[in-house]
Amino acid sequence: MSKKIFSGVQPTGNLHLGNYLGAIKNFVDLNNDDENECIFCVVDLHAITTKQDKEQLRNNIRETAATFIASGIDPSKSIIFNQSKVHAHSEGSWMLSCMAPMGWLNRMTQFKEKAGKDKEKASVGLYIYPILMASDILLYDATHVPVGEDQKQHLELTRDIAQKFNKDFNCADFLKVPEPLIKKDFSRIMSLKDGLKKMSKSDPSDLSRINLTDTKDEITNKIKKAKTDSFPISNEKNKLKDRPEAENLLGIYSSISNQTLDKTLEEFDGKNFSDLKSQLAEILSSKISPISDEIKKLINEHKYLDELLEQGASKAEEIAGKKINEMKKIIGF
Ligand code: AQP
């Protein structure tokens, strides 16, 4: 069955292995299926929910688009654009925010995590981030949204908002209720320094993540320094329960090798972490370095990237502009 795919990545720098294995690798697979219509968005309006440097933001927008292409997304088979170029995203977000109850937003754990203890100082934008995300998805009648596990709650909110809008305005099926596409295994890649924290762009320690622009040497060094424990690897899955760092490294190995965790456990049964680390560094280098080289090549091609984003935006505008006009009519404008 053909799927309408929509997903986004924030241009906040340091795109990492978690973004790749949790989301972008999935985008590539979906894009390779000719039946699917794919829209991949550089969500720059989401990026400014936290403070950004102007020049860096501009570079990060290009680098995110370059990463999509370097990872294997074919721009001739998908729409790639940056969100701020299509006004409908902000308009839709306002209209939906007028229907979404505060109580629903108050339950969002990502706001609590990102705002930390000082939530009075967090931006209102960070608080209503999930509504902008709902607007992004619903404007394109997306049927499927590939995301990492950390975005599951926001996807559920999108579904609730779509259903509430349709009910409030008596327009059954106008906003399509999308399905999340979250990989069953390894959908949350953890920090290399703390197996209980998600690998993240904003972690102050560069050693906590493999950046998609890291060199082979940097990858090898980071894997060498990754936190582990002092027990050998066992082939029993339940013995990984209280060993988050071991589970994470074995998960990364399985995901990048496209094999099950059981197969990986069999491969490393009774071995030490030094064996796992050297093989993991090798396979990561062989898969990530070509992406890294391509990003570094593409990032200097400003004209190509800017034109690609411009063309993508005009195609996106056509779809989203139509939907927002229908939405306005339904509301009574
Ligand atoms: N650690 C992760 N494991 C699996 N998937 C992940 N994603 C992010 N981190 C992991 C997925 O990547 C996609 C794009 O994410 P994003 O850049 O839009 O936002 P994010 O989730 O806020 O990314 P970070 O790296 O965690 O940034 P900061 O440090 O700013 O919080 C999404 O599909 C996400 O699920």
Short mmCIF file of C-alpha atoms and ligand atoms in Angstrom, two decimals, residues 7-10 12 15-16 18-19 21-23 27 43 110 114 129 146-151 186-190 198-203, ligand 1:
data_model
loop_
_atom_site.label_atom_id
_atom_site.label_comp_id
_atom_site.label_asym_id
_atom_site.label_seq_id
_atom_site.Cartn_x
_atom_site.Cartn_y
_atom_site.Cartn_z
CA SER A 7 9.08 13.64 8.99
CA GLY A 8 11.43 16.36 10.13
CA VAL A 9 14.82 16.95 11.70
CA GLN A 10 15.84 20.09 13.58
CA THR A 12 20.44 22.33 15.56
CA LEU A 15 23.46 15.38 13.74
CA HIS A 16 24.40 12.07 15.28
CA GLY A 18 20.85 8.43 17.14
CA ASN A 19 19.26 10.70 14.51
CA LEU A 21 19.59 4.98 13.26
CA GLY A 22 16.39 6.25 14.91
CA ALA A 23 15.07 8.28 11.98
CA PHE A 27 13.62 7.77 5.78
CA VAL A 43 12.27 21.96 10.88
CA GLN A 110 10.05 16.21 26.42
CA LYS A 114 14.28 20.11 27.97
CA TYR A 129 6.51 22.63 20.08
CA PRO A 146 8.92 7.78 10.85
CA VAL A 147 10.48 9.01 14.13
CA GLY A 148 12.69 7.84 16.97
CA GLU A 149 11.06 6.48 20.11
CA ASP A 150 11.48 9.83 21.93
CA GLN A 151 8.86 11.38 19.62
CA PHE A 186 16.96 0.10 18.85
CA SER A 187 14.61 3.05 18.38
CA ARG A 188 16.38 4.98 21.15
CA ILE A 189 20.16 5.20 20.89
CA MET A 190 21.76 6.16 24.19
CA LYS A 198 19.54 9.50 25.11
CA MET A 199 22.28 10.33 22.59
CA SER A 200 21.64 14.00 21.93
CA LYS A 201 22.92 16.96 19.89
CA SER A 202 22.94 19.24 22.91
CA ASP A 203 25.00 17.00 25.22
N1 AQP B 1 19.09 9.17 20.61
C1 AQP B 1 18.19 8.97 19.66
N2 AQP B 1 17.85 7.71 19.32
C2 AQP B 1 16.93 7.48 18.33
N3 AQP B 1 16.33 8.47 17.63
C3 AQP B 1 16.66 9.75 17.94
N4 AQP B 1 16.26 10.94 17.45
C4 AQP B 1 16.89 11.93 18.11
N5 AQP B 1 17.71 11.42 19.03
C5 AQP B 1 17.60 10.07 18.96
C6 AQP B 1 15.30 11.07 16.35
O1 AQP B 1 15.89 11.90 15.35
C7 AQP B 1 14.84 12.63 14.70
C8 AQP B 1 15.25 14.05 14.61
O2 AQP B 1 15.38 14.60 15.92
P1 AQP B 1 15.41 16.15 16.11
O3 AQP B 1 16.68 16.68 15.70
O4 AQP B 1 14.30 16.77 15.41
O5 AQP B 1 15.12 16.40 17.63
P2 AQP B 1 15.63 15.77 18.96
O6 AQP B 1 14.91 14.52 19.23
O7 AQP B 1 15.40 16.84 19.96
O8 AQP B 1 17.18 15.51 18.77
P3 AQP B 1 18.29 15.55 19.84
O9 AQP B 1 19.52 15.03 19.23
O10 AQP B 1 17.88 14.92 21.10
O11 AQP B 1 18.51 17.09 20.08
P4 AQP B 1 18.55 17.89 21.42
O12 AQP B 1 19.89 17.66 22.01
O13 AQP B 1 18.36 19.30 20.96
O14 AQP B 1 17.46 17.39 22.28
C9 AQP B 1 13.56 12.42 15.50
O15 AQP B 1 12.74 11.48 14.80
C10 AQP B 1 14.02 11.82 16.79
O16 AQP B 1 13.08 10.93 17.33
#
